[in-house]
Amino acid sequence: MRPRQPAKKPVLKNSPFQAKPAPELHDFAVDDRVTHDRHGLGSVVRIIGDRMEVRFGASTVSVALNSTKIHPL
């Protein structure tokens, strides 16, 4: 008796299970204006390695450079 072969599953173009495209990476510089999904409008204060410090009003927040929640203006 031969082992049973697994059935091939059809692949659809618009399948929600396909890998998502890589997020768009932005080049940030000091004094760039940015917007964050949670914190709102801010300004880049300092860039250290793979993180940047952004001033949102009275608070300064450290955000990853590759974060999908921050966008340049």
PDB file of N, CA and C in Angstrom:
ATOM      1  N   MET A   1       0.837  -1.179   0.000  1.00  0.00           N
ATOM      2  CA  MET A   1       0.000   0.000   0.000  1.00  0.00           C
ATOM      3  C   MET A   1       0.889   1.251   0.000  1.00  0.00           C
ATOM      4  N   ARG A   2       0.590   2.161  -0.901  1.00  0.00           N
ATOM      5  CA  ARG A   2       1.376   3.395  -1.000  1.00  0.00           C
ATOM      6  C   ARG A   2       0.834   4.446  -0.035  1.00  0.00           C
ATOM      7  N   PRO A   3       1.731   5.325   0.483  1.00  0.00           N
ATOM      8  CA  PRO A   3       1.240   6.405   1.350  1.00  0.00           C
ATOM      9  C   PRO A   3       0.410   7.399   0.539  1.00  0.00           C
ATOM     10  N   ARG A   4      -0.550   7.965   1.161  1.00  0.00           N
ATOM     11  CA  ARG A   4      -1.456   8.913   0.504  1.00  0.00           C
ATOM     12  C   ARG A   4      -0.767  10.261   0.297  1.00  0.00           C
ATOM     13  N   GLN A   5      -0.905  10.823  -0.880  1.00  0.00           N
ATOM     14  CA  GLN A   5      -0.321  12.124  -1.201  1.00  0.00           C
ATOM     15  C   GLN A   5      -1.252  13.230  -0.717  1.00  0.00           C
ATOM     16  N   PRO A   6      -0.701  14.279  -0.100  1.00  0.00           N
ATOM     17  CA  PRO A   6      -1.569  15.387   0.326  1.00  0.00           C
ATOM     18  C   PRO A   6      -2.129  16.131  -0.886  1.00  0.00           C
ATOM     19  N   ALA A   7      -3.343  16.575  -0.768  1.00  0.00           N
ATOM     20  CA  ALA A   7      -3.992  17.313  -1.858  1.00  0.00           C
ATOM     21  C   ALA A   7      -3.368  18.695  -1.985  1.00  0.00           C
ATOM     22  N   LYS A   8      -3.199  19.159  -3.207  1.00  0.00           N
ATOM     23  CA  LYS A   8      -2.667  20.502  -3.429  1.00  0.00           C
ATOM     24  C   LYS A   8      -3.791  21.504  -3.261  1.00  0.00           C
ATOM     25  N   LYS A   9      -3.504  22.546  -2.498  1.00  0.00           N
ATOM     26  CA  LYS A   9      -4.516  23.565  -2.242  1.00  0.00           C
ATOM     27  C   LYS A   9      -4.384  24.684  -3.269  1.00  0.00           C
ATOM     28  N   PRO A  10      -5.481  25.186  -3.787  1.00  0.00           N
ATOM     29  CA  PRO A  10      -5.398  26.297  -4.735  1.00  0.00           C
ATOM     30  C   PRO A  10      -4.959  27.577  -4.019  1.00  0.00           C
ATOM     31  N   VAL A  11      -4.203  28.402  -4.720  1.00  0.00           N
ATOM     32  CA  VAL A  11      -3.742  29.674  -4.170  1.00  0.00           C
ATOM     33  C   VAL A  11      -4.443  30.795  -4.921  1.00  0.00           C
ATOM     34  N   LEU A  12      -5.131  31.644  -4.206  1.00  0.00           N
ATOM     35  CA  LEU A  12      -5.837  32.768  -4.812  1.00  0.00           C
ATOM     36  C   LEU A  12      -4.971  34.019  -4.770  1.00  0.00           C
ATOM     37  N   LYS A  13      -5.107  34.887  -5.777  1.00  0.00           N
ATOM     38  CA  LYS A  13      -4.324  36.117  -5.825  1.00  0.00           C
ATOM     39  C   LYS A  13      -4.605  37.024  -4.632  1.00  0.00           C
ATOM     40  N   ASN A  14      -5.854  37.170  -4.246  1.00  0.00           N
ATOM     41  CA  ASN A  14      -6.218  38.093  -3.172  1.00  0.00           C
ATOM     42  C   ASN A  14      -6.443  37.365  -1.854  1.00  0.00           C
ATOM     43  N   SER A  15      -5.744  36.307  -1.619  1.00  0.00           N
ATOM     44  CA  SER A  15      -5.915  35.556  -0.383  1.00  0.00           C
ATOM     45  C   SER A  15      -5.453  36.385   0.816  1.00  0.00           C
ATOM     46  N   PRO A  16      -6.235  36.436   1.894  1.00  0.00           N
ATOM     47  CA  PRO A  16      -5.818  37.185   3.080  1.00  0.00           C
ATOM     48  C   PRO A  16      -4.684  36.494   3.824  1.00  0.00           C
ATOM     49  N   PHE A  17      -4.328  35.279   3.424  1.00  0.00           N
ATOM     50  CA  PHE A  17      -3.283  34.531   4.103  1.00  0.00           C
ATOM     51  C   PHE A  17      -1.919  34.697   3.450  1.00  0.00           C
ATOM     52  N   GLN A  18      -1.841  35.451   2.361  1.00  0.00           N
ATOM     53  CA  GLN A  18      -0.563  35.682   1.714  1.00  0.00           C
ATOM     54  C   GLN A  18       0.271  36.627   2.572  1.00  0.00           C
ATOM     55  N   ALA A  19       1.578  36.535   2.406  1.00  0.00           N
ATOM     56  CA  ALA A  19       2.480  37.413   3.150  1.00  0.00           C
ATOM     57  C   ALA A  19       2.237  38.864   2.748  1.00  0.00           C
ATOM     58  N   LYS A  20       2.232  39.734   3.732  1.00  0.00           N
ATOM     59  CA  LYS A  20       2.019  41.156   3.469  1.00  0.00           C
ATOM     60  C   LYS A  20       3.314  41.785   2.968  1.00  0.00           C
ATOM     61  N   PRO A  21       3.226  42.819   2.129  1.00  0.00           N
ATOM     62  CA  PRO A  21       4.444  43.469   1.652  1.00  0.00           C
ATOM     63  C   PRO A  21       5.173  44.146   2.806  1.00  0.00           C
ATOM     64  N   ALA A  22       6.466  44.294   2.654  1.00  0.00           N
ATOM     65  CA  ALA A  22       7.273  44.931   3.699  1.00  0.00           C
ATOM     66  C   ALA A  22       6.831  46.382   3.883  1.00  0.00           C
ATOM     67  N   PRO A  23       6.790  46.867   5.127  1.00  0.00           N
ATOM     68  CA  PRO A  23       6.381  48.252   5.349  1.00  0.00           C
ATOM     69  C   PRO A  23       7.398  49.220   4.752  1.00  0.00           C
ATOM     70  N   GLU A  24       6.914  50.349   4.311  1.00  0.00           N
ATOM     71  CA  GLU A  24       7.772  51.365   3.711  1.00  0.00           C
ATOM     72  C   GLU A  24       8.593  52.039   4.807  1.00  0.00           C
ATOM     73  N   LEU A  25       9.927  52.031   4.647  1.00  0.00           N
ATOM     74  CA  LEU A  25      10.803  52.661   5.629  1.00  0.00           C
ATOM     75  C   LEU A  25      11.096  54.088   5.192  1.00  0.00           C
ATOM     76  N   HIS A  26      11.055  55.003   6.142  1.00  0.00           N
ATOM     77  CA  HIS A  26      11.298  56.410   5.855  1.00  0.00           C
ATOM     78  C   HIS A  26      12.647  56.818   6.428  1.00  0.00           C
ATOM     79  N   ASP A  27      13.282  57.791   5.794  1.00  0.00           N
ATOM     80  CA  ASP A  27      14.517  58.361   6.320  1.00  0.00           C
ATOM     81  C   ASP A  27      14.146  59.574   7.147  1.00  0.00           C
ATOM     82  N   PHE A  28      14.431  59.520   8.435  1.00  0.00           N
ATOM     83  CA  PHE A  28      14.126  60.628   9.327  1.00  0.00           C
ATOM     84  C   PHE A  28      15.402  61.384   9.651  1.00  0.00           C
ATOM     85  N   ALA A  29      15.278  62.674   9.866  1.00  0.00           N
ATOM     86  CA  ALA A  29      16.395  63.521  10.263  1.00  0.00           C
ATOM     87  C   ALA A  29      15.940  64.379  11.439  1.00  0.00           C
ATOM     88  N   VAL A  30      16.909  64.926  12.162  1.00  0.00           N
ATOM     89  CA  VAL A  30      16.597  65.799  13.293  1.00  0.00           C
ATOM     90  C   VAL A  30      15.790  66.991  12.789  1.00  0.00           C
ATOM     91  N   ASP A  31      14.804  67.408  13.555  1.00  0.00           N
ATOM     92  CA  ASP A  31      13.884  68.519  13.269  1.00  0.00           C
ATOM     93  C   ASP A  31      12.811  68.175  12.234  1.00  0.00           C
ATOM     94  N   ASP A  32      12.719  66.919  11.796  1.00  0.00           N
ATOM     95  CA  ASP A  32      11.618  66.516  10.914  1.00  0.00           C
ATOM     96  C   ASP A  32      10.316  66.522  11.698  1.00  0.00           C
ATOM     97  N   ARG A  33       9.244  66.944  11.051  1.00  0.00           N
ATOM     98  CA  ARG A  33       7.913  66.890  11.667  1.00  0.00           C
ATOM     99  C   ARG A  33       7.313  65.530  11.346  1.00  0.00           C
ATOM    100  N   VAL A  34       6.722  64.896  12.350  1.00  0.00           N
ATOM    101  CA  VAL A  34       6.149  63.569  12.180  1.00  0.00           C
ATOM    102  C   VAL A  34       4.782  63.501  12.845  1.00  0.00           C
ATOM    103  N   THR A  35       4.035  62.463  12.502  1.00  0.00           N
ATOM    104  CA  THR A  35       2.775  62.185  13.178  1.00  0.00           C
ATOM    105  C   THR A  35       2.793  60.732  13.632  1.00  0.00           C
ATOM    106  N   HIS A  36       2.293  60.506  14.827  1.00  0.00           N
ATOM    107  CA  HIS A  36       2.249  59.167  15.421  1.00  0.00           C
ATOM    108  C   HIS A  36       0.793  58.796  15.649  1.00  0.00           C
ATOM    109  N   ASP A  37       0.448  57.530  15.434  1.00  0.00           N
ATOM    110  CA  ASP A  37      -0.942  57.084  15.571  1.00  0.00           C
ATOM    111  C   ASP A  37      -1.496  57.333  16.970  1.00  0.00           C
ATOM    112  N   ARG A  38      -0.673  57.240  17.989  1.00  0.00           N
ATOM    113  CA  ARG A  38      -1.149  57.404  19.366  1.00  0.00           C
ATOM    114  C   ARG A  38      -0.847  58.783  19.944  1.00  0.00           C
ATOM    115  N   HIS A  39       0.362  59.316  19.682  1.00  0.00           N
ATOM    116  CA  HIS A  39       0.817  60.550  20.324  1.00  0.00           C
ATOM    117  C   HIS A  39       0.494  61.821  19.539  1.00  0.00           C
ATOM    118  N   GLY A  40       0.193  61.702  18.262  1.00  0.00           N
ATOM    119  CA  GLY A  40      -0.153  62.873  17.456  1.00  0.00           C
ATOM    120  C   GLY A  40       1.053  63.495  16.776  1.00  0.00           C
ATOM    121  N   LEU A  41       1.045  64.835  16.658  1.00  0.00           N
ATOM    122  CA  LEU A  41       2.111  65.562  15.968  1.00  0.00           C
ATOM    123  C   LEU A  41       3.330  65.709  16.860  1.00  0.00           C
ATOM    124  N   GLY A  42       4.514  65.624  16.229  1.00  0.00           N
ATOM    125  CA  GLY A  42       5.740  65.761  16.995  1.00  0.00           C
ATOM    126  C   GLY A  42       6.893  66.171  16.113  1.00  0.00           C
ATOM    127  N   SER A  43       8.059  66.306  16.743  1.00  0.00           N
ATOM    128  CA  SER A  43       9.269  66.720  16.049  1.00  0.00           C
ATOM    129  C   SER A  43      10.417  65.818  16.494  1.00  0.00           C
ATOM    130  N   VAL A  44      11.239  65.344  15.540  1.00  0.00           N
ATOM    131  CA  VAL A  44      12.370  64.474  15.859  1.00  0.00           C
ATOM    132  C   VAL A  44      13.435  65.300  16.566  1.00  0.00           C
ATOM    133  N   VAL A  45      13.839  64.835  17.753  1.00  0.00           N
ATOM    134  CA  VAL A  45      14.833  65.546  18.555  1.00  0.00           C
ATOM    135  C   VAL A  45      16.216  64.946  18.358  1.00  0.00           C
ATOM    136  N   ARG A  46      16.286  63.589  18.354  1.00  0.00           N
ATOM    137  CA  ARG A  46      17.587  62.935  18.289  1.00  0.00           C
ATOM    138  C   ARG A  46      17.413  61.543  17.696  1.00  0.00           C
ATOM    139  N   ILE A  47      18.437  61.085  16.956  1.00  0.00           N
ATOM    140  CA  ILE A  47      18.431  59.737  16.393  1.00  0.00           C
ATOM    141  C   ILE A  47      19.627  58.992  16.970  1.00  0.00           C
ATOM    142  N   ILE A  48      19.336  57.835  17.593  1.00  0.00           N
ATOM    143  CA  ILE A  48      20.379  57.032  18.225  1.00  0.00           C
ATOM    144  C   ILE A  48      20.214  55.593  17.745  1.00  0.00           C
ATOM    145  N   GLY A  49      21.124  55.119  16.908  1.00  0.00           N
ATOM    146  CA  GLY A  49      21.057  53.738  16.418  1.00  0.00           C
ATOM    147  C   GLY A  49      19.786  53.483  15.628  1.00  0.00           C
ATOM    148  N   ASP A  50      18.981  52.531  16.087  1.00  0.00           N
ATOM    149  CA  ASP A  50      17.745  52.181  15.382  1.00  0.00           C
ATOM    150  C   ASP A  50      16.512  52.801  16.036  1.00  0.00           C
ATOM    151  N   ARG A  51      16.716  53.818  16.870  1.00  0.00           N
ATOM    152  CA  ARG A  51      15.599  54.496  17.550  1.00  0.00           C
ATOM    153  C   ARG A  51      15.741  56.004  17.363  1.00  0.00           C
ATOM    154  N   MET A  52      14.643  56.703  17.558  1.00  0.00           N
ATOM    155  CA  MET A  52      14.675  58.167  17.527  1.00  0.00           C
ATOM    156  C   MET A  52      13.833  58.696  18.677  1.00  0.00           C
ATOM    157  N   GLU A  53      14.238  59.833  19.183  1.00  0.00           N
ATOM    158  CA  GLU A  53      13.474  60.493  20.230  1.00  0.00           C
ATOM    159  C   GLU A  53      12.644  61.581  19.575  1.00  0.00           C
ATOM    160  N   VAL A  54      11.348  61.564  19.875  1.00  0.00           N
ATOM    161  CA  VAL A  54      10.413  62.506  19.265  1.00  0.00           C
ATOM    162  C   VAL A  54       9.725  63.285  20.376  1.00  0.00           C
ATOM    163  N   ARG A  55       9.670  64.610  20.232  1.00  0.00           N
ATOM    164  CA  ARG A  55       8.993  65.455  21.210  1.00  0.00           C
ATOM    165  C   ARG A  55       7.557  65.671  20.766  1.00  0.00           C
ATOM    166  N   PHE A  56       6.637  65.234  21.617  1.00  0.00           N
ATOM    167  CA  PHE A  56       5.206  65.427  21.410  1.00  0.00           C
ATOM    168  C   PHE A  56       4.728  66.368  22.506  1.00  0.00           C
ATOM    169  N   GLY A  57       4.664  67.652  22.224  1.00  0.00           N
ATOM    170  CA  GLY A  57       4.237  68.612  23.243  1.00  0.00           C
ATOM    171  C   GLY A  57       5.234  68.658  24.380  1.00  0.00           C
ATOM    172  N   ALA A  58       4.796  68.309  25.599  1.00  0.00           N
ATOM    173  CA  ALA A  58       5.660  68.377  26.779  1.00  0.00           C
ATOM    174  C   ALA A  58       6.443  67.090  27.017  1.00  0.00           C
ATOM    175  N   SER A  59       6.127  66.000  26.334  1.00  0.00           N
ATOM    176  CA  SER A  59       6.809  64.727  26.583  1.00  0.00           C
ATOM    177  C   SER A  59       7.676  64.326  25.391  1.00  0.00           C
ATOM    178  N   THR A  60       8.755  63.601  25.700  1.00  0.00           N
ATOM    179  CA  THR A  60       9.635  63.059  24.670  1.00  0.00           C
ATOM    180  C   THR A  60       9.529  61.541  24.715  1.00  0.00           C
ATOM    181  N   VAL A  61       9.322  60.929  23.549  1.00  0.00           N
ATOM    182  CA  VAL A  61       9.098  59.487  23.455  1.00  0.00           C
ATOM    183  C   VAL A  61      10.154  58.880  22.535  1.00  0.00           C
ATOM    184  N   SER A  62      10.689  57.716  22.932  1.00  0.00           N
ATOM    185  CA  SER A  62      11.626  56.978  22.094  1.00  0.00           C
ATOM    186  C   SER A  62      10.831  56.032  21.196  1.00  0.00           C
ATOM    187  N   VAL A  63      11.045  56.129  19.883  1.00  0.00           N
ATOM    188  CA  VAL A  63      10.283  55.345  18.907  1.00  0.00           C
ATOM    189  C   VAL A  63      11.271  54.626  17.988  1.00  0.00           C
ATOM    190  N   ALA A  64      10.970  53.383  17.629  1.00  0.00           N
ATOM    191  CA  ALA A  64      11.811  52.633  16.696  1.00  0.00           C
ATOM    192  C   ALA A  64      11.732  53.266  15.306  1.00  0.00           C
ATOM    193  N   LEU A  65      12.866  53.323  14.615  1.00  0.00           N
ATOM    194  CA  LEU A  65      12.892  53.911  13.268  1.00  0.00           C
ATOM    195  C   LEU A  65      12.023  53.133  12.289  1.00  0.00           C
ATOM    196  N   ASN A  66      11.901  51.823  12.483  1.00  0.00           N
ATOM    197  CA  ASN A  66      11.110  51.015  11.557  1.00  0.00           C
ATOM    198  C   ASN A  66       9.668  50.839  12.022  1.00  0.00           C
ATOM    199  N   SER A  67       9.205  51.664  12.941  1.00  0.00           N
ATOM    200  CA  SER A  67       7.828  51.581  13.434  1.00  0.00           C
ATOM    201  C   SER A  67       6.844  51.948  12.323  1.00  0.00           C
ATOM    202  N   THR A  68       5.757  51.190  12.242  1.00  0.00           N
ATOM    203  CA  THR A  68       4.734  51.478  11.235  1.00  0.00           C
ATOM    204  C   THR A  68       3.727  52.502  11.739  1.00  0.00           C
ATOM    205  N   LYS A  69       3.863  52.950  12.990  1.00  0.00           N
ATOM    206  CA  LYS A  69       2.905  53.884  13.575  1.00  0.00           C
ATOM    207  C   LYS A  69       3.337  55.339  13.450  1.00  0.00           C
ATOM    208  N   ILE A  70       4.515  55.591  12.905  1.00  0.00           N
ATOM    209  CA  ILE A  70       4.996  56.969  12.772  1.00  0.00           C
ATOM    210  C   ILE A  70       5.229  57.283  11.297  1.00  0.00           C
ATOM    211  N   HIS A  71       4.812  58.486  10.888  1.00  0.00           N
ATOM    212  CA  HIS A  71       4.875  58.879   9.482  1.00  0.00           C
ATOM    213  C   HIS A  71       5.411  60.304   9.375  1.00  0.00           C
ATOM    214  N   PRO A  72       6.225  60.588   8.356  1.00  0.00           N
ATOM    215  CA  PRO A  72       6.708  61.959   8.154  1.00  0.00           C
ATOM    216  C   PRO A  72       5.602  62.848   7.601  1.00  0.00           C
ATOM    217  N   LEU A  73       5.702  64.128   7.865  1.00  0.00           N
ATOM    218  CA  LEU A  73       4.741  65.095   7.311  1.00  0.00           C
ATOM    219  C   LEU A  73       5.346  65.803   6.121  1.00  0.00           C
TER     220      LEU A  73
END
